[in-house]
Every structure is written in C-alpha cells, then in structure tokens.
DNA sequence: AGCACGCCGACT
DNA sequence: GTCGGCGTGCTC
C-alpha cells in the first residue's frame, strides 16, 4: 500500500452551499513546497478548469479513491499561517460565508488571482453551413490576430451561447482555449491612470460629450483633483467599472501606464519620537490594573468607560509601551482612520518607526508595503480601521478598540464580521488582552461588564478639569407654537450670534436621516424618487442636481411636478437648504466648512476640511455624524444638534443607543480651554430617555432605561439576532423564497434538536429601503438564544436555500447586525 | 455559482 | 437532420 501525500484545498469562487474543502494529490516535485497556507492552482470540474486555492490541511492517504494532482504552487512561500486558516474557519462558520471568502480577508492585499479563458485562432477553414455566430467569432479573431478573452467575445456578440460555439470550434480544431492569470503581468507594477488633457480641456470635454456618463465623469473629476491615480484606487473610490476607464483611454483623454509605486504615505508624519506624557492617578490606576491582570498570562478583557477628554490616548500609549518592552505586538483599532488623524499622529510621535498604518484610503501598493512591514516584524504596533484586526502579527498580545460602540467595526460585506469578535478570538489564542474603550459603551458590552463577564475601568476626570458642556434641550414643537418655523431654535440662533460676535467656533450636527432634503409637490404630494431605488432623491445645492444616495443616479432639478404639472414643488426634510441660508446670512461662505458624504468622497479630504476648520479663527463646521467622531478641537464654544431624534426610531432595536451616543459625543466637543462649552439639542421628543439622559451626559441613566427596554423586548444582549436579506428582480419570487426558509428551518430544527434555541422569527417583510439599484429587498429577522446554538439547523437551511435558488436571488446573512437598511 | 450534458421542440 | 433553450446534477 503506497501512501500518497494529499492536501485539502479551499477554492476560490465557490458559493456558500458547496463550500467544501477539496482533496488533491501532491505530486512529488511539489512535496517540499506545499504546506498549510500555500496557494496552489488545481484542476476543477469535468473540464479541469484552472482554479486558485489555498491549502488548508495536509494528510497521508492510501490512494483508494483517485485524486487529481495539484498543478503548481503560486507564490514562492506560503501565503498565510496555519493560525490564519483556523481564524478563517471560525469566521466562515460564525458569519456564514464561504471559507475562501474568509481566507481572502487574511491574505496580503492585492493577491487575488483570476483565471480568464482566452481563445486563439489556429486554423481558418470555414465551413459553408457554419452558423452566423461561429462565423462572427472566427472573423473577429482573425481581425484581432491575437488571443481574445471569452468574456470579450461574449460582450461583443451579446449572445449567451458564445461559450458553446467556441467549444464546438475547438472540437473542430479551429480554435484553442487557454487559461491565463489576469493579473500575472502586473504583479509588481501598478497600472496608473493620468490625464492627457489640460484641466479646462477636460471640463469642456465632459460638458460636451460626457453629460450622461456619470461614472466616467467621476473618474475624470478624481484625476483632476489628484493628478494621477492607480486604477485600482480609481475603481474603488469612483465606483466606476474598469470598462469606463478603458473607454476614457480609448478616447485619448487619459493615459494608462505601468508604474512601480512604493510610497509610504505617512512618511512625512514621522516627526520627533519618544515624548512620554505624565499620567494622572486615574490613568495610572487603569494602566496598572490591566498590567496586573496580564501577569496571569490568561486572556483578559476590559471595558474602559472614559468621558470625552479624560485622556484615553495616554492610557493606550502607556499600554503599548509595555507591550513593546515585552517584545510583543499590539493593534489599535479606530472607527475610521481618516477621521482620527490625532490618535495616529500620537502613536507616530511616540513610537516612530515601530508603527504601521492600515486603512481603506491606502492604495493597494501602499497597503502591501505596510502589510509586509508587519509580517516581517519591522513594526510592533499597527493603528488602523476595522480590517487592521487581521494584521499578520505572530506574537500579538494587545488589541485596543477605541470608541468601541461605533458601528464601523461591523463589516457590511460578506463575511460580515465584527472586528471586536475577531479581536477576542485572536487574543484568546495568544492569552492576550482586549481593551474596549468608549465614553458611551455599547449596551452589550456595558452589560457584560455589569454582570462581571469583563472588567470595567473608568476615567471620570476631564483633562484640565473642564466641566462637561452645559446642554439645553429645545422642544421644537414649542418653537413652532411660538411662531418660529425656522430650522434654528431661538436659543441656537442666539448662541450662534454670540459665536459670530466673539469670533468663536461652532459645530452643527445634522443627523443624517433628517438631513436628506427631498423634493415634493405641495399640490399632489408627489415625491421625486430614484427610478432604481426606493428612496427620495436628495437635492444638492453644489451641483444643483437631485441625487440618489444609494446608487449615485442624478438628474437635473425640475420646477414642474412630473405628476400633476403644478409648479408648487418644494424642499422638505430638515430644511438643510433653509439652514444653510440662515447660516450664510450670519457667516461668510469661507467660514462655513461643510463635511458630509458629498464633500468628502476623495481620499484625505476629511483631513483637509478639518485643518481648514481649525485654522479659521471664527468658523462653523456643519456636517453629518462623521463630524462627531474623534475630533479634538480645543476651542469650540457652541455645539448645535439639529433634528436630534431623527435616528431614534429608525434602524432597528438600537436606534436609541445610536442617538444617545451621537448626541453625547458631539456635545462633548464643546468647550474652550478651561471654559465650559454650550450645546443646544433640538428635538421633537424631549421626553425620550435617550434625549433626557444626553442633557446631563448621564450614560448610566440612559443605560438603565435602555437595558430595561432590551430585557422587556428580548433584544440583545438578551438574545442574538440574525438578519437574512434577500435581493433580486422579482418581488413575489423573493417573498416566496424568503418565506420558504421558515419551512426548511422547521424541518432542520428538530433534526438537530435546536428548537429550544429559537426565540422568534419575523418576516419576511420589505427592508427599510425596499429597493436599491432596481433590486427588491426583503428580510427575515431571527431571534435566538445565541447564534451558535442554532448554527447547525440554520446553516443547513441556508445551504439548502441557496442550492434550491433558481431565480437569481441573492441571500446575505448578517449575524448580529448593527445597521438595518 | 458555473458548467456540461441531455432532452425536446423548431427550423433550414 | 442541426441549433438553441432549459432542466438537472456535479464539482476532490
């Protein structure tokens, strides 16, 4: 009996329901190269098409069942560690994704490979009774006189049976099919696009020829701003397809060149290093307590509840200092790195060359460079957004999650992981320390601290002993009764006048949902909606267009109602337009800094706007919730919150939590030096506990109310929630399929004895936004004791569902969702 | 999912 | 007889 060495391989592009690990023989010549974590090319399916995969296990085998051999390895070394494979297994199981999708998160950036089929003409014999399609293909190939991808042939003919025809041509010996790695040519270099025209010429061209080509317009606008950009970034940031970029190249407007980019984007920020702040007693206690517990060399988890300005960053720095001294490694997660330049800078100043940065605004080549530094052990500290939790450290011992209540730690793409779960998993394996930190902790984690599952540490003293701002709640219903139908309450208006008079600064938060300004007809009530999404179009004063927030569709503003043809169109919503008008009356336009998704689409523009605001002597920062995050201005006299409650009842069970933390955070920005700041919160629900508690910035008061509500309603932390989202073209079929899951579930539930674990199942009902990009959306909400306790039955039900799915319905599973759209 | 195979009606 | 549409079942 001959023992053969075999490998289990996780293959790319498999859907969840057939996501198995496939076994292959390791040929003798690859015996020394193939290990767990090696990337390989294997034959797959009846026709042995080339597929990329990652080796997940090695085993000996007696050769009873014939196995196909691995073709070859891809990289010179293994790509990821065995520990990463285990982590990937954990992710795919917990979040119901394919194993390969989970592995993708752990691979070095930009290492995905796709095989394309190319067709080459090898003989010109044309049969008389050959179909038009075949004839076309042969003509096209001989015209081009080089291998053409099957995809190209498919798009050129628009015919579904191109593949079939090509295969028949192959059988007849007329063409040959080869498979090539699409990215093989630009492994090291990067394709970079640059403008060939002057800026004014580009603008002219856009006005003349690209009026409706929105994707191409966005690409050009980004190039005008940044000069040149890697194509990967252009695609990622503009949302345009590769096609629109090639078409611009064909028109001679842009040039595409191969360049080798090895830029360290933050090299300039690396200034002086080593300054060590002196901790106050409170900070020292927190640090000591954590270090004390670390001595047990067991996994430990802490929640630091620290009011804004209590100096959490110093605590982080001190902890990291210890980790470096122990020759171990640390990750600091921040909600959105572009919005938290200060914290990143502090780490650079303190630890200099020892720090790497990972976040979405980096280009692929930049990210690769950072990744390599981490893997090679050149750095001991990583500061980054959500995905930095996967930093390939081998001796990880500390993860700090700053602003742990933020929803950005949850990914909105499959696998829909939560970085906090990943952090916990990794540190449990290495007996490390997880530090969660927030001024307004998530209800779930505060509850865990209260019942003693994790340890609570508090920082209560504000830096310089500045008191928390004085918060005034204004009931907007009273304002209306008193004849003020402006968006600004009398109080806020008066405060802003003072700001102007005394040359101070103010921040105004427009709660996002309320911020949308839709256009409606006063005569017939018609609301102008996006033709593809079930949302009202938003008026944008900059472009003068109506735009869809979800798909980017835009159309010019009309002044006649499309429905009843009256001219009584009017802006509704929170009246941003009016708000801006009023603000412009008070301040000049250079003094108003606007920060929202429209003004901050390009990379790093956040930082530009923030520096602009901090430079001005007297200014107003106006924006959506992103202005509440991580900013640290020393001299804001007044904070105003417009439509504080618009997030209260929207978006699932956690609306109150979101509202409270948003208001508390933004109000915390008020305060100048040693003077207390003022905050005005405008609301239509002044009696709601989330609003009332925010007046005194009283987290515990909010928590007591909220936890009672959660307990009463059996919401997290008293259950776990799984959201299953179905999207597709046909609303009836989606509903039928979503409804079907219930039946399948009841079969599986008894099979696995998990009936007791289910609490309730709701739906199917249309999602909060019932249609996006022409796709209808329905969802089912499952409440269970814990997601793990229903894992077997639910996972089988989803697999079966996807397998049975014959009409192009997309199923997404979201475990413990934080956003419900 | 993707893809091949096979069965069936349609059409030169 | 061949082309193309669609249902079915498999992928180490």
mmCIF file of N, CA and C in Angstrom, chain A residues 439-482:
data_model
loop_
_atom_site.group_PDB
_atom_site.id
_atom_site.type_symbol
_atom_site.label_atom_id
_atom_site.label_comp_id
_atom_site.label_asym_id
_atom_site.label_seq_id
_atom_site.Cartn_x
_atom_site.Cartn_y
_atom_site.Cartn_z
ATOM 1 N N UNK A 439 -16.658 56.493 25.565
ATOM 2 C CA UNK A 439 -17.333 57.368 26.523
ATOM 3 C C UNK A 439 -18.763 56.887 26.714
ATOM 4 N N UNK A 440 -19.293 56.266 25.670
ATOM 5 C CA UNK A 440 -20.660 55.747 25.717
ATOM 6 C C UNK A 440 -20.630 54.310 25.234
ATOM 7 N N UNK A 441 -20.247 53.379 26.103
ATOM 8 C CA UNK A 441 -20.064 51.989 25.676
ATOM 9 C C UNK A 441 -21.313 51.414 25.016
ATOM 10 N N UNK A 442 -21.095 50.404 24.194
ATOM 11 C CA UNK A 442 -22.235 49.709 23.627
ATOM 12 C C UNK A 442 -22.992 49.051 24.777
ATOM 13 N N UNK A 443 -24.311 48.997 24.638
ATOM 14 C CA UNK A 443 -25.144 48.428 25.700
ATOM 15 C C UNK A 443 -24.715 46.983 25.987
ATOM 16 N N UNK A 444 -24.391 46.244 24.923
ATOM 17 C CA UNK A 444 -23.986 44.850 25.086
ATOM 18 C C UNK A 444 -22.757 44.731 25.992
ATOM 19 N N UNK A 445 -21.731 45.529 25.717
ATOM 20 C CA UNK A 445 -20.503 45.381 26.490
ATOM 21 C C UNK A 445 -20.617 45.957 27.900
ATOM 22 N N UNK A 446 -21.416 46.982 28.051
ATOM 23 C CA UNK A 446 -21.614 47.519 29.401
ATOM 24 C C UNK A 446 -22.340 46.492 30.251
ATOM 25 N N UNK A 447 -23.276 45.809 29.631
ATOM 26 C CA UNK A 447 -23.993 44.740 30.324
ATOM 27 C C UNK A 447 -23.023 43.637 30.739
ATOM 28 N N UNK A 448 -22.139 43.258 29.824
ATOM 29 C CA UNK A 448 -21.149 42.224 30.146
ATOM 30 C C UNK A 448 -20.271 42.667 31.309
ATOM 31 N N UNK A 449 -19.971 43.951 31.351
ATOM 32 C CA UNK A 449 -19.163 44.464 32.465
ATOM 33 C C UNK A 449 -19.959 44.426 33.761
ATOM 34 N N UNK A 450 -21.242 44.779 33.658
ATOM 35 C CA UNK A 450 -22.091 44.812 34.857
ATOM 36 C C UNK A 450 -22.255 43.428 35.465
ATOM 37 N N UNK A 451 -22.366 42.409 34.648
ATOM 38 C CA UNK A 451 -22.543 41.068 35.205
ATOM 39 C C UNK A 451 -21.200 40.387 35.463
ATOM 40 N N UNK A 452 -20.132 41.137 35.306
ATOM 41 C CA UNK A 452 -18.823 40.614 35.700
ATOM 42 C C UNK A 452 -18.132 39.735 34.682
ATOM 43 N N UNK A 453 -18.648 39.736 33.452
ATOM 44 C CA UNK A 453 -18.011 38.919 32.429
ATOM 45 C C UNK A 453 -16.687 39.539 31.994
ATOM 46 N N UNK A 454 -16.651 40.857 31.965
ATOM 47 C CA UNK A 454 -15.408 41.565 31.669
ATOM 48 C C UNK A 454 -15.225 42.633 32.743
ATOM 49 N N UNK A 455 -14.037 43.205 32.803
ATOM 50 C CA UNK A 455 -13.777 44.134 33.904
ATOM 51 C C UNK A 455 -13.985 45.584 33.453
ATOM 52 N N UNK A 456 -14.705 46.341 34.292
ATOM 53 C CA UNK A 456 -14.993 47.740 33.971
ATOM 54 C C UNK A 456 -13.976 48.650 34.645
ATOM 55 N N UNK A 457 -13.399 49.562 33.877
ATOM 56 C CA UNK A 457 -12.481 50.564 34.423
ATOM 57 C C UNK A 457 -13.014 51.926 34.005
ATOM 58 N N UNK A 458 -12.887 52.919 34.868
ATOM 59 C CA UNK A 458 -13.461 54.214 34.487
ATOM 60 C C UNK A 458 -12.445 55.346 34.575
ATOM 61 N N UNK A 459 -12.655 56.315 33.676
ATOM 62 C CA UNK A 459 -11.891 57.560 33.687
ATOM 63 C C UNK A 459 -12.937 58.670 33.747
ATOM 64 N N UNK A 460 -13.001 59.342 34.884
ATOM 65 C CA UNK A 460 -14.081 60.302 35.053
ATOM 66 C C UNK A 460 -13.646 61.757 34.998
ATOM 67 N N UNK A 461 -12.362 61.997 35.223
ATOM 68 C CA UNK A 461 -11.902 63.394 35.265
ATOM 69 C C UNK A 461 -11.530 63.883 33.887
ATOM 70 N N UNK A 462 -12.112 65.030 33.555
ATOM 71 C CA UNK A 462 -11.784 65.617 32.271
ATOM 72 C C UNK A 462 -10.451 66.313 32.377
ATOM 73 N N UNK A 463 -9.733 66.286 31.284
ATOM 74 C CA UNK A 463 -8.469 66.966 31.142
ATOM 75 C C UNK A 463 -8.606 68.416 31.593
ATOM 76 N N UNK A 464 -7.681 68.918 32.373
ATOM 77 C CA UNK A 464 -7.731 70.291 32.897
ATOM 78 C C UNK A 464 -8.948 70.557 33.772
ATOM 79 N N UNK A 465 -9.638 69.484 34.149
ATOM 80 C CA UNK A 465 -10.827 69.620 34.969
ATOM 81 C C UNK A 465 -11.921 70.506 34.392
ATOM 82 N N UNK A 466 -11.981 70.562 33.078
ATOM 83 C CA UNK A 466 -13.050 71.330 32.447
ATOM 84 C C UNK A 466 -14.358 70.564 32.638
ATOM 85 N N UNK A 467 -15.400 71.261 33.029
ATOM 86 C CA UNK A 467 -16.692 70.596 33.204
ATOM 87 C C UNK A 467 -17.252 70.177 31.868
ATOM 88 N N UNK A 468 -18.155 69.250 31.910
ATOM 89 C CA UNK A 468 -18.827 68.867 30.677
ATOM 90 C C UNK A 468 -19.687 70.042 30.205
ATOM 91 N N UNK A 469 -19.951 70.121 28.930
ATOM 92 C CA UNK A 469 -20.713 71.260 28.438
ATOM 93 C C UNK A 469 -22.123 71.307 29.029
ATOM 94 N N UNK A 470 -22.637 72.524 29.029
ATOM 95 C CA UNK A 470 -23.999 72.707 29.502
ATOM 96 C C UNK A 470 -24.924 72.416 28.319
ATOM 97 N N UNK A 471 -25.822 71.461 28.499
ATOM 98 C CA UNK A 471 -26.669 71.062 27.379
ATOM 99 C C UNK A 471 -28.093 71.550 27.593
ATOM 100 N N UNK A 472 -28.616 72.211 26.569
ATOM 101 C CA UNK A 472 -30.004 72.664 26.649
ATOM 102 C C UNK A 472 -30.833 71.888 25.634
ATOM 103 N N UNK A 473 -31.927 71.310 26.104
ATOM 104 C CA UNK A 473 -32.810 70.593 25.191
ATOM 105 C C UNK A 473 -33.913 71.552 24.747
ATOM 106 N N UNK A 474 -34.081 71.660 23.440
ATOM 107 C CA UNK A 474 -35.117 72.556 22.944
ATOM 108 C C UNK A 474 -36.220 71.746 22.265
ATOM 109 N N UNK A 475 -37.439 71.939 22.731
ATOM 110 C CA UNK A 475 -38.580 71.260 22.137
ATOM 111 C C UNK A 475 -39.030 72.033 20.908
ATOM 112 N N UNK A 476 -38.821 71.457 19.746
ATOM 113 C CA UNK A 476 -39.111 72.180 18.512
ATOM 114 C C UNK A 476 -40.610 72.379 18.296
ATOM 115 N N UNK A 477 -41.435 71.590 18.998
ATOM 116 C CA UNK A 477 -42.881 71.800 18.869
ATOM 117 C C UNK A 477 -43.266 73.132 19.500
ATOM 118 N N UNK A 478 -42.594 73.466 20.611
ATOM 119 C CA UNK A 478 -42.850 74.754 21.246
ATOM 120 C C UNK A 478 -42.422 75.910 20.358
ATOM 121 N N UNK A 479 -41.274 75.719 19.687
ATOM 122 C CA UNK A 479 -40.787 76.766 18.794
ATOM 123 C C UNK A 479 -41.851 77.100 17.751
ATOM 124 N N UNK A 480 -42.433 76.014 17.201
ATOM 125 C CA UNK A 480 -43.444 76.197 16.172
ATOM 126 C C UNK A 480 -44.664 76.914 16.736
ATOM 127 N N UNK A 481 -45.051 76.486 17.955
ATOM 128 C CA UNK A 481 -46.196 77.122 18.606
ATOM 129 C C UNK A 481 -45.952 78.602 18.805
ATOM 130 N N UNK A 482 -44.711 78.947 19.116
ATOM 131 C CA UNK A 482 -44.376 80.351 19.334
ATOM 132 C C UNK A 482 -44.087 81.098 18.041
#
